[in-house]
Tab-separated table of C-alpha atoms in Angstrom:
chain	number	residue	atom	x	y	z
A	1	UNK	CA	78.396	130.720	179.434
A	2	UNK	CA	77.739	127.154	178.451
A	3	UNK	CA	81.299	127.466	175.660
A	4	UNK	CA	83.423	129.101	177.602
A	5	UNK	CA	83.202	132.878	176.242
A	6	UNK	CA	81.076	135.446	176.515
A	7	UNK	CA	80.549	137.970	173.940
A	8	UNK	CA	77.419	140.277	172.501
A	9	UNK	CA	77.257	141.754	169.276
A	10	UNK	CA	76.253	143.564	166.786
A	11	UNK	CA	73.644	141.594	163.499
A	12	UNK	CA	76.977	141.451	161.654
A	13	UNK	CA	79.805	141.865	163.640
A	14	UNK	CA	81.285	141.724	166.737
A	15	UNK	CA	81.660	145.767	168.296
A	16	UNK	CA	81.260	145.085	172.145
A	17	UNK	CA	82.506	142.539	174.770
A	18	UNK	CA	81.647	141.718	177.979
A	19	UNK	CA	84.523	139.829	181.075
A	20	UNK	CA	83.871	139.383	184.271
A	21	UNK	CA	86.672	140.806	186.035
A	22	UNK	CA	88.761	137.546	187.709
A	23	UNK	CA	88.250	136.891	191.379
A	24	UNK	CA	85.843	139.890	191.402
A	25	UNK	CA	82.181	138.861	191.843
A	26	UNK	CA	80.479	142.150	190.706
A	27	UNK	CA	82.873	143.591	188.429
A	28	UNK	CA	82.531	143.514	184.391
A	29	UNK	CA	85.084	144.446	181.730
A	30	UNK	CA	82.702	145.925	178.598
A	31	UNK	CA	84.899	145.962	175.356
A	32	UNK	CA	84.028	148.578	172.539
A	33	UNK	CA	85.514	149.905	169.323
A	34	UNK	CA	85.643	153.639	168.300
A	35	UNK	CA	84.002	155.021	165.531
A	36	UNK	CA	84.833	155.334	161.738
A	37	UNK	CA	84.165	159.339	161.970
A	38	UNK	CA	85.173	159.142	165.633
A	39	UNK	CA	88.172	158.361	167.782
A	40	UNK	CA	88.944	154.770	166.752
A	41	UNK	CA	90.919	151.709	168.678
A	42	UNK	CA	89.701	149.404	171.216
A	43	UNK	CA	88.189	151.092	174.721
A	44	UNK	CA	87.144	149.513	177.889
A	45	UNK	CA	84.233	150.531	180.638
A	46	UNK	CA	84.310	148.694	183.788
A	47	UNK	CA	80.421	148.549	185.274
A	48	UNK	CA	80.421	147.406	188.974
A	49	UNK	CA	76.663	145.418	188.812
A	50	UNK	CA	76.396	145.864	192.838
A	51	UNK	CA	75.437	149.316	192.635
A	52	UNK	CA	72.704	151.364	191.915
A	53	UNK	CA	70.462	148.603	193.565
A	54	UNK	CA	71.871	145.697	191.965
A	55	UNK	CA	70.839	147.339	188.354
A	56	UNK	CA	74.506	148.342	188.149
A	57	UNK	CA	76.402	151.385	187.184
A	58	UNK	CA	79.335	152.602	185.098
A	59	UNK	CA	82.263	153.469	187.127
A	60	UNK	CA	84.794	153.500	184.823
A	61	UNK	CA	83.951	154.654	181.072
A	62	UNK	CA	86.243	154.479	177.702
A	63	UNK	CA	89.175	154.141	178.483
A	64	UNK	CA	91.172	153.702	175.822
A	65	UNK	CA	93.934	150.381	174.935
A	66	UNK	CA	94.474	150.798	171.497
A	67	UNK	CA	94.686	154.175	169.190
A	68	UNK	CA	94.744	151.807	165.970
A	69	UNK	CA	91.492	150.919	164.530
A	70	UNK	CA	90.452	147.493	164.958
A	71	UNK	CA	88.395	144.837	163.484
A	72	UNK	CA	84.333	144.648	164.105
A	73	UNK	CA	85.828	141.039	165.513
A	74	UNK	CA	87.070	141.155	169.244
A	75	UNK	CA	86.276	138.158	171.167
A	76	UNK	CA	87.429	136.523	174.511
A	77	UNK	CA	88.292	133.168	175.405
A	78	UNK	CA	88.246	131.658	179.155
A	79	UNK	CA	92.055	131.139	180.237
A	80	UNK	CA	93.377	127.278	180.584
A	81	UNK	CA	93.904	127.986	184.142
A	82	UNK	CA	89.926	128.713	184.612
A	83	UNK	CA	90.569	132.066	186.134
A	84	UNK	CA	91.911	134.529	183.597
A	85	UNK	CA	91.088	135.467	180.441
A	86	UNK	CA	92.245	136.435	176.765
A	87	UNK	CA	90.504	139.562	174.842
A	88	UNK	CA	91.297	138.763	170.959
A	89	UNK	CA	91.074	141.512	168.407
A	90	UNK	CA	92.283	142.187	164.768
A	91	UNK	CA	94.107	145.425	163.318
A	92	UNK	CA	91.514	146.648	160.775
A	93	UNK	CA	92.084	149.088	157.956
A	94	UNK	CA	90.386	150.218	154.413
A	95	UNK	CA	93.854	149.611	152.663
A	96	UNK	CA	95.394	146.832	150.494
A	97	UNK	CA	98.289	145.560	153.137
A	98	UNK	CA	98.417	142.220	154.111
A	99	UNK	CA	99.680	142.680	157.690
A	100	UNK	CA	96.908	140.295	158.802
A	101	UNK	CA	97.746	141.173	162.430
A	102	UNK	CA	95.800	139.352	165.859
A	103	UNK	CA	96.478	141.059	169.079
A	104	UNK	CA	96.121	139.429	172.169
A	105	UNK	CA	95.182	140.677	175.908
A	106	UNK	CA	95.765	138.895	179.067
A	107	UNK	CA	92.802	139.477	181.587
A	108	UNK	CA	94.074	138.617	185.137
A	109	UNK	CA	93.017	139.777	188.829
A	110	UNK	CA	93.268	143.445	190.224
A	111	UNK	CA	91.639	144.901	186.715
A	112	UNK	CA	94.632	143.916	185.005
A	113	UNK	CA	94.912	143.863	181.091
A	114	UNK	CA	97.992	143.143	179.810
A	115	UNK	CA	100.227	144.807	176.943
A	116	UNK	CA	98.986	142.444	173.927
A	117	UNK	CA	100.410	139.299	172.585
A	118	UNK	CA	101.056	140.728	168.765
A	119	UNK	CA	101.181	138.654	165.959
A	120	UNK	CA	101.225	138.897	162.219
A	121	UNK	CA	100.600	135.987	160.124
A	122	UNK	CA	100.743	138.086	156.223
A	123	UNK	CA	97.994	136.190	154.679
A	124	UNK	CA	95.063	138.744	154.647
A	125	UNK	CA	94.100	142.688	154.381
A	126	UNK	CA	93.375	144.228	157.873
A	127	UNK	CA	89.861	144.299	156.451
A	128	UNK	CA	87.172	146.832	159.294
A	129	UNK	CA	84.977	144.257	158.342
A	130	UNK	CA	86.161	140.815	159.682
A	131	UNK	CA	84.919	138.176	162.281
A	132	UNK	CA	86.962	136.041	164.724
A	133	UNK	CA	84.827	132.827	165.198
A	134	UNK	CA	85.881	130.854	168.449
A	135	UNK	CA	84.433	126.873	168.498
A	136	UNK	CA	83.013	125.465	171.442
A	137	UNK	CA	86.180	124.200	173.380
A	138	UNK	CA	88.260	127.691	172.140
A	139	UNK	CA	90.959	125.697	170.586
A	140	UNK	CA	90.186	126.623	167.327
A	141	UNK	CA	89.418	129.752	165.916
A	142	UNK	CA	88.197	130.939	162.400
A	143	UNK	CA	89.007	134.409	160.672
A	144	UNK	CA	86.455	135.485	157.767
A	145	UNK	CA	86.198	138.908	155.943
A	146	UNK	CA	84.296	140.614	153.365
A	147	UNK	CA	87.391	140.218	150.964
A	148	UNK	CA	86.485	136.250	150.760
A	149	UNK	CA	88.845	135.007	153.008
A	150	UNK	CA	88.659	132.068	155.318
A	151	UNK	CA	91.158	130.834	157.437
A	152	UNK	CA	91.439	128.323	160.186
A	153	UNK	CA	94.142	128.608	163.248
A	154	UNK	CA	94.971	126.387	166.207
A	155	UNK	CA	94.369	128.827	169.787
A	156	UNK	CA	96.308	127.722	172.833
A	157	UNK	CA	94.083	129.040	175.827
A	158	UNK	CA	97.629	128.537	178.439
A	159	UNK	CA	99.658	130.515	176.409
A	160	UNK	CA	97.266	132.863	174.251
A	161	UNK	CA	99.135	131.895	171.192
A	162	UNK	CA	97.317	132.174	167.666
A	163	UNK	CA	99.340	129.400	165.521
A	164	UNK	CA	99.216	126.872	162.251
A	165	UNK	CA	96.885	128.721	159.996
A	166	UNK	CA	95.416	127.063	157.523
A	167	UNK	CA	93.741	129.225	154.697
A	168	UNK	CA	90.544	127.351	153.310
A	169	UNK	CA	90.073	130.341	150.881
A	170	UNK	CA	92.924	132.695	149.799
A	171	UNK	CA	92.002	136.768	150.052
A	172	UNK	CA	90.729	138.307	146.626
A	173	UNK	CA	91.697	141.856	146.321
A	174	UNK	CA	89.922	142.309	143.232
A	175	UNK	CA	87.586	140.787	140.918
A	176	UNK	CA	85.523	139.343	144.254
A	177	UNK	CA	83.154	136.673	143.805
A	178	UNK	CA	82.799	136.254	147.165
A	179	UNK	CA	81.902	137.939	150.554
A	180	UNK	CA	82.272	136.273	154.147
A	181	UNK	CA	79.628	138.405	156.764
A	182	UNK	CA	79.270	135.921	159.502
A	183	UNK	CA	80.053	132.113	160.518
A	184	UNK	CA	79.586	129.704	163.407
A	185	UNK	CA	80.989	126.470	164.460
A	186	UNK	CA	78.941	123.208	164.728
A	187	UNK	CA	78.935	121.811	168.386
A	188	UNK	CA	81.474	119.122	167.862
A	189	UNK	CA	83.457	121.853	165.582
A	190	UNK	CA	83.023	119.300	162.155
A	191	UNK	CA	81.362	121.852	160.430
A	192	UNK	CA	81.683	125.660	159.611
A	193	UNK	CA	78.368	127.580	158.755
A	194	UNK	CA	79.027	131.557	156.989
A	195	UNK	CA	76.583	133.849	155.578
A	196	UNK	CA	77.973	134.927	152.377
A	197	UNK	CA	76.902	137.604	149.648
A	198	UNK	CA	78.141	137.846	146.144
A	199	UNK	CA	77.492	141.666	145.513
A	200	UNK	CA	77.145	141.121	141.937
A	201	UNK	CA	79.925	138.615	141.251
A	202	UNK	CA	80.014	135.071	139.252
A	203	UNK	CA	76.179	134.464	141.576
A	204	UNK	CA	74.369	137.528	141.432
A	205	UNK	CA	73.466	139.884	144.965
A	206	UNK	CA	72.243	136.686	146.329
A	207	UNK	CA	72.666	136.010	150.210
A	208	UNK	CA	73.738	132.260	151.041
A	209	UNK	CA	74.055	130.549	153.540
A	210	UNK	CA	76.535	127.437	152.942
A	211	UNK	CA	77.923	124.895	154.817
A	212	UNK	CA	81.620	123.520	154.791
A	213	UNK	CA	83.196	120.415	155.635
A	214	UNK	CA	86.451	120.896	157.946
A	215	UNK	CA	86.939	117.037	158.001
A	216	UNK	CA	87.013	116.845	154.593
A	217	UNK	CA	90.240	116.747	152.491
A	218	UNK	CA	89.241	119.189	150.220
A	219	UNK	CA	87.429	121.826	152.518
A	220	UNK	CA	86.047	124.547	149.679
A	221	UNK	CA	84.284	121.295	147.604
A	222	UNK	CA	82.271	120.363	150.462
A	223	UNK	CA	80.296	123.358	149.921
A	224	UNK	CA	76.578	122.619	150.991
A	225	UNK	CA	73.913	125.738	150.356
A	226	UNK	CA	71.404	125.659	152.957
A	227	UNK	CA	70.051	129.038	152.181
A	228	UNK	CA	70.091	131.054	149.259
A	229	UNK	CA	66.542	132.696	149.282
A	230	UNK	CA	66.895	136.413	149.558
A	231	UNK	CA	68.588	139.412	147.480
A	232	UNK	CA	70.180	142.173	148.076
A	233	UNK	CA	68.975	144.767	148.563
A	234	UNK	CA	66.657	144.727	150.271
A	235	UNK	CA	68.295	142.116	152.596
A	236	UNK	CA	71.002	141.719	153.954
A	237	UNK	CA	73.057	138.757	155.655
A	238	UNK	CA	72.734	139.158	159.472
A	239	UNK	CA	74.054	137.362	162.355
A	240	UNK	CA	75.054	133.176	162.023
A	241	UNK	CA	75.312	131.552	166.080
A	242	UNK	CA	75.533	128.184	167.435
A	243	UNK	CA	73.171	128.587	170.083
A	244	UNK	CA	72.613	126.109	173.609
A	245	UNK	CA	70.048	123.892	172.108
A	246	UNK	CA	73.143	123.147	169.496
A	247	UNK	CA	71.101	124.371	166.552
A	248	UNK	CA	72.686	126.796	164.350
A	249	UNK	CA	70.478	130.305	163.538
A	250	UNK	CA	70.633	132.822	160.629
A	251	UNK	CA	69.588	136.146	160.375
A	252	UNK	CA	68.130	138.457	157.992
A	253	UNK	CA	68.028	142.658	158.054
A	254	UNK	CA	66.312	144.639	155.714
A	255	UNK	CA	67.980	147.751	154.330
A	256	UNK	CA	66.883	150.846	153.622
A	257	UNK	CA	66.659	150.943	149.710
A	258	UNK	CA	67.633	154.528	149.805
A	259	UNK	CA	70.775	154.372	151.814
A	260	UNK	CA	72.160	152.021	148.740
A	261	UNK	CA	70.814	153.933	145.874
């Protein structure tokens, strides 16, 4: 936990969080989302690691915070008091709304989750598929979709407030040219990494990935391609992390040719 969250996911987005429970040594919060065919929202498992010989076992299993669906984006973020934590997640949707809504859990002692900080900020579709990227000392915190949109906002870890967005690219709802999968911060939080494909837009099904310049006064020029070697399909952007050596590391999955055809 060298950045102060913990999270695991899946190659291209985020589906499953784990929290240690606060002032419980054993105990672990496990954070899923439902299923497109399925019962969606956000669910919870609680797995109590000194059981079952210290393997650990389920003792609590889907229970169920949210009835909405949600983003393939939850995160969580250590609390400024060192204790506590906040469990972020995004409404998600297939329609054309920009609610552009962030919900926010409070994560205290006694298995306590709290009824969510709501917010909506109007600036982007409730895409399904969306990330929440968290830089290394959680104050700042990018939002990316699949609809080309990019936005920075300011996170205040006392109060769990999402504020001052500012939108580095706009959100297309047609004519896309662009298609955010996955981003990480650099360790001093300078610079923004994202995997990107252009499905056929203004660069062909090319997967990039590029490389932007937050210092910079004019964020989108600063553009820098560091990858743009594969095609889809057959490949696909995967995952983008910062990892403890500070390096940044980008993933590739091959796709089945028939499951596109």
């Amino acid at each position: 936990m060298s950045n102060g969250f913990y999270l695991i996911g899946s190659a291209s987005y985020n589906q499953v969080v784990i929290v240690p429970i606060p002032n419980d040594s054993t105990k672990y919060f496990i954070f899923h989302l439902g299923f497109y065919n399925s019962t969606v929202g956000l669910f919870y498992s609680i797995v109590d690691m000194s059981l079952n010989g210290g393997q650990g076992e389920v003792i609590q299993k889907n229970i169920q915070l949210s009835t909405l669906m949600q983003g393939d984006c939850i995160e969580a973020i250590k609390h400024g008091n060192g204790r506590d934590w906040w469990l972020l997640s995004k409404l998600g949707g297939f329609g054309t709304t920009q609610i552009d809504r962030f919900y926010v859990y409070l994560i205290s002692p006694g298995n306590t989750i709290s009824t969510p900080i709501i917010q909506d900020f109007g600036h982007a579709v409730d895409a399904v598929q969306q990330k929440i990227v968290i830089n290394s000392t959680a104050d700042k915190l990018m939002n990316i979709n699949t609809g080309g949109f990019m936005c920075e906002y300011n996170f205040d870890r006392c109060t769990g407030v999402v504020s001052s967005p500012n939108i580095i690219f706009p959100q297309q709802l047609s004519n896309f040219n662009r298609i955010f999968f996955q981003g990480a911060y650099s360790s001093n939080g300078n610079v923004f990494y994202v995997s990107r494909n252009s499905f056929g837009g203004n660069f062909g099904n090319k997967n990039y990935l590029l490389q932007y310049d937050l210092s910079a006064i004019d964020i989108p020029a600063s553009c820098d391609t560091l990858d743009s070697t594969y095609t889809y399909p057959p490949v696909d952007n995967g995952a983008v992390r910062l990892a403890p050596d500070g390096k940044i590391y980008y993933s590739q999955a091959y796709i089945s040719l028939t499951a596109v055809s």
